[in-house]
Amino acid sequence: MAKEKNKDSVGRTFLVVFILCLVCSVVVAGSAVGLKSKQEEQKLLDKQRNILDVAGLLAPKMSASEVLKVYDSRIKAKIVNFQTGELTDSKGAFDLNTELRSDETSIALSPAEDIAKIRRRANTAEVYFVLDEQGKTTEVVLPVYGSGLWSVMYAFVAVDIDGVTSKGITYYAHGETPGLGGEVDNPQWKAQWKGKHLINEEGVPAIKIVRGGATDSPYGIDGLSGATLTSNGIQHMFDFWLGDKGFGPFLKKVREGEING
């Protein structure tokens, strides 16, 4: 009789544990589903903040509603075809990760092509035209990314409507070492990019990340002290995205006055 009671007790214990696990799983799954929409909203808001920031339109302590208002009135998103440089209207649902999963919407890069170490490139990208108060395009924000020392680094770079001059940069996601490669977040380092020429007179990517480069060259940006590999990653990133496999064809049209947003 004692053995039967002991077995019954063990069985009940396992039953209670199973029920608790099941209830916890349901609660966690329900919370994840319920929070997904809010997470997506926050992700979109962060993206809009970063675009406004690099465009010089983000004011201190700007509320979410203010960000949305300024973004809707001053930013126009378009889809650019990398091969042709042509633009189409954005439907607001472009997702880079989704594009990269399909051979129909992306291409594999050969080792010689893959200088930014990204393996694949989508066939299109979403770009952002910055409008003045009269609705005239003043600059365009391009998304760029590539491998640093520890991580893939994601940035927005603002380019003047001349298709040559940088008006700003912001790295919105990376895992580089604080105080070294993480200095891409330093306002003083980012300020160097304003007014630099990304492209030379021959239409070739010309920005150079070099030690002491910001002082005497229209193309030079100071390398990050103690972070040579991160600096190299930034160089390769821009060599790729400003070239023929990246935004090169599109920027050529901008320089020739064919793009007005």
mmCIF file of C-alpha atoms in Angstrom:
data_model
loop_
_atom_site.group_PDB
_atom_site.id
_atom_site.type_symbol
_atom_site.label_atom_id
_atom_site.label_comp_id
_atom_site.label_asym_id
_atom_site.label_seq_id
_atom_site.Cartn_x
_atom_site.Cartn_y
_atom_site.Cartn_z
ATOM 1 C CA MET A 1 0.000 0.000 0.000
ATOM 2 C CA ALA A 2 2.819 2.432 0.861
ATOM 3 C CA LYS A 3 4.486 1.778 -2.492
ATOM 4 C CA GLU A 4 1.229 2.498 -4.362
ATOM 5 C CA LYS A 5 0.845 5.810 -2.501
ATOM 6 C CA ASN A 6 4.451 6.720 -3.304
ATOM 7 C CA LYS A 7 3.899 5.994 -7.019
ATOM 8 C CA ASP A 8 0.676 8.030 -6.926
ATOM 9 C CA SER A 9 2.556 10.940 -5.316
ATOM 10 C CA VAL A 10 5.291 10.857 -7.974
ATOM 11 C CA GLY A 11 2.696 10.771 -10.731
ATOM 12 C CA ARG A 12 0.863 13.747 -9.298
ATOM 13 C CA THR A 13 4.126 15.657 -9.013
ATOM 14 C CA PHE A 14 4.904 15.106 -12.673
ATOM 15 C CA LEU A 15 1.346 16.084 -13.591
ATOM 16 C CA VAL A 16 1.615 19.347 -11.642
ATOM 17 C CA VAL A 17 4.983 20.117 -13.244
ATOM 18 C CA PHE A 18 3.561 19.396 -16.717
ATOM 19 C CA ILE A 19 0.552 21.639 -16.128
ATOM 20 C CA LEU A 20 2.755 24.465 -14.827
ATOM 21 C CA CYS A 21 5.051 24.186 -17.854
ATOM 22 C CA LEU A 22 2.056 24.195 -20.199
ATOM 23 C CA VAL A 23 0.527 27.263 -18.522
ATOM 24 C CA CYS A 24 3.865 29.114 -18.587
ATOM 25 C CA SER A 25 4.339 28.267 -22.274
ATOM 26 C CA VAL A 26 0.890 29.592 -23.121
ATOM 27 C CA VAL A 27 1.515 32.799 -21.150
ATOM 28 C CA VAL A 28 4.927 33.396 -22.776
ATOM 29 C CA ALA A 29 3.603 32.653 -26.276
ATOM 30 C CA GLY A 30 0.602 34.911 -25.717
ATOM 31 C CA SER A 31 2.805 37.723 -24.463
ATOM 32 C CA ALA A 32 5.131 37.407 -27.455
ATOM 33 C CA VAL A 33 2.221 37.581 -29.896
ATOM 34 C CA GLY A 34 0.626 40.459 -28.028
ATOM 35 C CA LEU A 35 3.861 42.461 -27.933
ATOM 36 C CA LYS A 36 4.896 41.782 -31.532
ATOM 37 C CA SER A 37 2.951 44.703 -32.968
ATOM 38 C CA LYS A 38 4.407 47.070 -30.380
ATOM 39 C CA GLN A 39 7.912 45.768 -31.104
ATOM 40 C CA GLU A 40 7.393 46.365 -34.824
ATOM 41 C CA GLU A 41 6.119 49.882 -34.117
ATOM 42 C CA GLN A 42 9.185 50.624 -31.970
ATOM 43 C CA LYS A 43 11.505 49.198 -34.636
ATOM 44 C CA LEU A 44 9.931 51.466 -37.268
ATOM 45 C CA LEU A 45 10.145 54.472 -34.939
ATOM 46 C CA ASP A 46 13.852 53.833 -34.296
ATOM 47 C CA LYS A 47 14.442 53.632 -38.051
ATOM 48 C CA GLN A 48 12.621 56.912 -38.618
ATOM 49 C CA ARG A 49 14.588 58.593 -35.821
ATOM 50 C CA ASN A 50 17.892 57.507 -37.357
ATOM 51 C CA ILE A 51 16.893 58.749 -40.801
ATOM 52 C CA LEU A 52 15.841 62.122 -39.381
ATOM 53 C CA ASP A 53 19.066 62.236 -37.370
ATOM 54 C CA VAL A 54 21.379 61.741 -40.355
ATOM 55 C CA ALA A 55 19.267 64.225 -42.340
ATOM 56 C CA GLY A 56 19.695 66.849 -39.612
ATOM 57 C CA LEU A 57 15.976 66.927 -38.837
ATOM 58 C CA LEU A 58 15.928 65.266 -35.407
ATOM 59 C CA ALA A 59 15.429 67.750 -32.581
ATOM 60 C CA PRO A 60 16.422 66.950 -28.968
ATOM 61 C CA LYS A 61 13.772 65.101 -26.949
ATOM 62 C CA MET A 62 11.486 64.761 -29.965
ATOM 63 C CA SER A 63 8.406 62.721 -29.055
ATOM 64 C CA ALA A 64 7.208 59.724 -31.079
ATOM 65 C CA SER A 65 4.312 61.736 -32.523
ATOM 66 C CA GLU A 66 6.675 64.559 -33.501
ATOM 67 C CA VAL A 67 9.042 62.108 -35.191
ATOM 68 C CA LEU A 68 6.164 60.669 -37.203
ATOM 69 C CA LYS A 69 4.916 64.132 -38.195
ATOM 70 C CA VAL A 70 8.317 65.353 -39.382
ATOM 71 C CA TYR A 71 9.099 62.056 -41.120
ATOM 72 C CA ASP A 72 5.805 62.049 -43.020
ATOM 73 C CA SER A 73 6.248 65.650 -44.169
ATOM 74 C CA ARG A 74 9.994 65.693 -44.941
ATOM 75 C CA ILE A 75 10.949 62.136 -45.994
ATOM 76 C CA LYS A 76 9.848 60.283 -49.123
ATOM 77 C CA ALA A 77 10.838 56.608 -49.412
ATOM 78 C CA LYS A 78 11.590 55.055 -52.809
ATOM 79 C CA ILE A 79 12.847 51.684 -54.024
ATOM 80 C CA VAL A 80 16.032 51.745 -56.117
ATOM 81 C CA ASN A 81 17.046 48.978 -58.501
ATOM 82 C CA PHE A 82 20.788 48.381 -58.085
ATOM 83 C CA GLN A 83 21.357 47.204 -61.638
ATOM 84 C CA THR A 84 19.653 50.098 -63.400
ATOM 85 C CA GLY A 85 19.568 52.837 -60.783
ATOM 86 C CA GLU A 86 15.870 53.326 -61.550
ATOM 87 C CA LEU A 87 13.339 54.247 -58.869
ATOM 88 C CA THR A 88 9.884 52.939 -58.050
ATOM 89 C CA ASP A 89 7.449 53.905 -55.309
ATOM 90 C CA SER A 90 7.890 52.261 -51.934
ATOM 91 C CA LYS A 91 4.850 50.471 -50.552
ATOM 92 C CA GLY A 92 6.186 50.658 -47.014
ATOM 93 C CA ALA A 93 6.802 46.923 -46.626
ATOM 94 C CA PHE A 94 10.450 46.566 -47.715
ATOM 95 C CA ASP A 95 12.344 44.162 -45.464
ATOM 96 C CA LEU A 96 16.017 43.507 -46.187
ATOM 97 C CA ASN A 97 16.157 40.119 -44.462
ATOM 98 C CA THR A 98 13.186 38.875 -46.472
ATOM 99 C CA GLU A 99 14.770 40.064 -49.725
ATOM 100 C CA LEU A 100 18.040 38.300 -48.950
ATOM 101 C CA ARG A 101 16.375 34.914 -48.411
ATOM 102 C CA SER A 102 15.316 34.469 -52.030
ATOM 103 C CA ASP A 103 17.361 33.950 -55.190
ATOM 104 C CA GLU A 104 14.642 35.868 -57.035
ATOM 105 C CA THR A 105 15.176 39.041 -54.999
ATOM 106 C CA SER A 106 18.908 38.858 -54.243
ATOM 107 C CA ILE A 107 22.226 37.658 -55.643
ATOM 108 C CA ALA A 108 25.192 35.818 -54.180
ATOM 109 C CA LEU A 109 28.424 37.801 -54.373
ATOM 110 C CA SER A 110 31.672 36.228 -55.525
ATOM 111 C CA PRO A 111 34.708 36.565 -53.203
ATOM 112 C CA ALA A 112 36.129 39.235 -55.506
ATOM 113 C CA GLU A 113 32.870 41.217 -55.415
ATOM 114 C CA ASP A 114 32.196 40.746 -51.712
ATOM 115 C CA ILE A 115 34.639 43.326 -50.363
ATOM 116 C CA ALA A 116 32.146 44.341 -47.650
ATOM 117 C CA LYS A 117 31.829 40.691 -46.532
ATOM 118 C CA ILE A 118 28.019 40.566 -46.728
ATOM 119 C CA ARG A 119 27.772 37.382 -48.906
ATOM 120 C CA ARG A 120 24.523 38.391 -50.623
ATOM 121 C CA ARG A 121 23.077 41.648 -51.930
ATOM 122 C CA ALA A 122 19.391 42.333 -52.439
ATOM 123 C CA ASN A 123 18.385 43.426 -55.942
ATOM 124 C CA THR A 124 16.743 46.548 -54.550
ATOM 125 C CA ALA A 125 16.981 48.856 -51.555
ATOM 126 C CA GLU A 126 14.791 51.445 -49.909
ATOM 127 C CA VAL A 127 16.275 54.955 -50.084
ATOM 128 C CA TYR A 128 14.964 58.126 -48.487
ATOM 129 C CA PHE A 129 14.615 61.508 -50.167
ATOM 130 C CA VAL A 130 14.866 64.471 -47.799
ATOM 131 C CA LEU A 131 12.569 67.365 -48.711
ATOM 132 C CA ASP A 132 12.752 71.012 -47.696
ATOM 133 C CA GLU A 133 9.665 72.900 -46.527
ATOM 134 C CA GLN A 134 8.725 73.604 -50.150
ATOM 135 C CA GLY A 135 8.868 69.897 -51.022
ATOM 136 C CA LYS A 136 12.116 70.132 -52.996
ATOM 137 C CA THR A 137 14.649 67.299 -52.641
ATOM 138 C CA THR A 138 17.825 68.452 -50.898
ATOM 139 C CA GLU A 139 19.542 65.139 -50.175
ATOM 140 C CA VAL A 140 19.039 61.385 -50.209
ATOM 141 C CA VAL A 141 19.715 58.939 -47.360
ATOM 142 C CA LEU A 142 21.248 55.599 -48.339
ATOM 143 C CA PRO A 143 21.373 52.437 -46.191
ATOM 144 C CA VAL A 144 24.816 50.791 -46.146
ATOM 145 C CA TYR A 145 26.264 47.895 -44.185
ATOM 146 C CA GLY A 146 29.284 45.631 -43.973
ATOM 147 C CA SER A 147 31.446 43.611 -41.611
ATOM 148 C CA GLY A 148 33.586 45.321 -38.992
ATOM 149 C CA LEU A 149 35.804 43.530 -36.479
ATOM 150 C CA TRP A 150 33.103 41.821 -34.421
ATOM 151 C CA SER A 151 29.853 42.483 -36.204
ATOM 152 C CA VAL A 152 27.956 43.564 -39.266
ATOM 153 C CA MET A 153 27.705 47.354 -39.042
ATOM 154 C CA TYR A 154 24.576 49.101 -40.307
ATOM 155 C CA ALA A 155 24.513 52.797 -41.182
ATOM 156 C CA PHE A 156 22.645 55.551 -42.966
ATOM 157 C CA VAL A 157 24.651 58.059 -45.000
ATOM 158 C CA ALA A 158 23.112 61.290 -46.260
ATOM 159 C CA VAL A 159 24.249 62.421 -49.721
ATOM 160 C CA ASP A 160 23.689 65.880 -51.165
ATOM 161 C CA ILE A 161 21.531 66.127 -54.264
ATOM 162 C CA ASP A 162 24.777 66.673 -56.206
ATOM 163 C CA GLY A 163 25.322 62.915 -55.783
ATOM 164 C CA VAL A 164 28.842 63.500 -54.462
ATOM 165 C CA THR A 165 28.935 65.282 -51.119
ATOM 166 C CA SER A 166 28.307 63.578 -47.787
ATOM 167 C CA LYS A 167 26.023 65.473 -45.430
ATOM 168 C CA GLY A 168 26.231 63.078 -42.506
ATOM 169 C CA ILE A 169 26.423 59.508 -41.259
ATOM 170 C CA THR A 170 24.974 57.508 -38.387
ATOM 171 C CA TYR A 171 25.659 53.890 -37.417
ATOM 172 C CA TYR A 172 22.421 52.582 -35.938
ATOM 173 C CA ALA A 173 23.452 48.971 -35.232
ATOM 174 C CA HIS A 174 26.853 47.376 -34.584
ATOM 175 C CA GLY A 175 28.736 45.302 -32.021
ATOM 176 C CA GLU A 176 32.150 46.973 -32.184
ATOM 177 C CA THR A 177 34.323 47.461 -29.081
ATOM 178 C CA PRO A 178 33.374 50.519 -26.975
ATOM 179 C CA GLY A 179 36.149 53.116 -27.019
ATOM 180 C CA LEU A 180 37.733 51.582 -30.133
ATOM 181 C CA GLY A 181 35.588 50.557 -33.100
ATOM 182 C CA GLY A 182 32.586 51.773 -31.128
ATOM 183 C CA GLU A 183 33.855 55.317 -31.721
ATOM 184 C CA VAL A 184 31.749 55.323 -34.880
ATOM 185 C CA ASP A 185 29.104 56.667 -32.472
ATOM 186 C CA ASN A 186 31.324 59.570 -31.390
ATOM 187 C CA PRO A 187 29.763 62.868 -32.566
ATOM 188 C CA GLN A 188 33.230 64.288 -33.308
ATOM 189 C CA TRP A 189 34.084 61.414 -35.624
ATOM 190 C CA LYS A 190 30.690 61.578 -37.350
ATOM 191 C CA ALA A 191 31.034 65.348 -37.837
ATOM 192 C CA GLN A 192 34.034 64.756 -40.141
ATOM 193 C CA TRP A 193 31.752 63.307 -42.799
ATOM 194 C CA LYS A 194 29.899 66.548 -43.466
ATOM 195 C CA GLY A 195 31.145 68.076 -46.702
ATOM 196 C CA LYS A 196 33.417 65.185 -47.681
ATOM 197 C CA HIS A 197 33.332 63.925 -51.274
ATOM 198 C CA LEU A 198 32.225 60.322 -51.552
ATOM 199 C CA ILE A 199 32.845 60.144 -55.299
ATOM 200 C CA ASN A 200 35.686 61.645 -57.364
ATOM 201 C CA GLU A 201 35.421 63.444 -60.704
ATOM 202 C CA GLU A 202 35.596 60.135 -62.582
ATOM 203 C CA GLY A 203 32.600 58.800 -60.672
ATOM 204 C CA VAL A 204 34.713 56.338 -58.672
ATOM 205 C CA PRO A 205 34.266 55.763 -54.912
ATOM 206 C CA ALA A 206 36.868 58.024 -53.326
ATOM 207 C CA ILE A 207 36.202 58.376 -49.588
ATOM 208 C CA LYS A 208 39.270 57.206 -47.638
ATOM 209 C CA ILE A 209 39.449 56.143 -43.996
ATOM 210 C CA VAL A 210 43.049 56.993 -43.077
ATOM 211 C CA ARG A 211 44.954 58.263 -40.077
ATOM 212 C CA GLY A 212 45.022 62.064 -40.211
ATOM 213 C CA GLY A 213 42.826 61.949 -43.310
ATOM 214 C CA ALA A 214 40.296 64.572 -42.228
ATOM 215 C CA THR A 215 42.668 67.536 -42.293
ATOM 216 C CA ASP A 216 43.968 67.887 -45.820
ATOM 217 C CA SER A 217 41.757 66.003 -48.261
ATOM 218 C CA PRO A 218 38.182 66.413 -49.507
ATOM 219 C CA TYR A 219 37.988 62.616 -49.429
ATOM 220 C CA GLY A 220 39.663 61.862 -46.101
ATOM 221 C CA ILE A 221 38.129 60.629 -42.834
ATOM 222 C CA ASP A 222 40.292 59.974 -39.780
ATOM 223 C CA GLY A 223 40.691 56.293 -39.007
ATOM 224 C CA LEU A 224 39.515 55.070 -35.615
ATOM 225 C CA SER A 225 42.440 55.042 -33.202
ATOM 226 C CA GLY A 226 43.314 51.502 -32.105
ATOM 227 C CA ALA A 227 40.619 50.013 -34.345
ATOM 228 C CA THR A 228 42.330 49.308 -37.649
ATOM 229 C CA LEU A 229 40.099 46.369 -38.561
ATOM 230 C CA THR A 230 36.911 48.343 -37.925
ATOM 231 C CA SER A 231 38.303 51.225 -40.001
ATOM 232 C CA ASN A 232 39.133 48.774 -42.787
ATOM 233 C CA GLY A 233 35.596 47.426 -42.587
ATOM 234 C CA ILE A 234 34.163 50.917 -43.024
ATOM 235 C CA GLN A 235 36.446 51.509 -46.001
ATOM 236 C CA HIS A 236 35.394 48.272 -47.685
ATOM 237 C CA MET A 237 31.757 49.007 -46.913
ATOM 238 C CA PHE A 238 31.865 52.308 -48.800
ATOM 239 C CA ASP A 239 33.995 50.932 -51.613
ATOM 240 C CA PHE A 240 31.242 48.378 -52.213
ATOM 241 C CA TRP A 241 28.075 50.432 -51.723
ATOM 242 C CA LEU A 242 29.316 53.419 -53.730
ATOM 243 C CA GLY A 243 30.454 51.143 -56.567
ATOM 244 C CA ASP A 244 28.804 49.421 -59.507
ATOM 245 C CA LYS A 245 27.311 46.608 -57.410
ATOM 246 C CA GLY A 246 25.835 49.111 -54.968
ATOM 247 C CA PHE A 247 24.419 52.605 -55.381
ATOM 248 C CA GLY A 248 26.868 53.563 -58.147
ATOM 249 C CA PRO A 249 24.317 53.500 -61.025
ATOM 250 C CA PHE A 250 21.774 55.394 -58.917
ATOM 251 C CA LEU A 251 24.260 58.070 -57.809
ATOM 252 C CA LYS A 252 25.334 58.518 -61.424
ATOM 253 C CA LYS A 253 21.743 59.418 -62.298
ATOM 254 C CA VAL A 254 21.643 61.798 -59.333
ATOM 255 C CA ARG A 255 24.811 63.534 -60.483
ATOM 256 C CA GLU A 256 23.404 63.871 -63.993
ATOM 257 C CA GLY A 257 20.208 65.444 -62.698
ATOM 258 C CA GLU A 258 17.950 62.565 -63.692
ATOM 259 C CA ILE A 259 16.691 61.942 -60.147
ATOM 260 C CA ASN A 260 14.468 64.464 -58.414
ATOM 261 C CA GLY A 261 12.694 62.190 -55.945
#
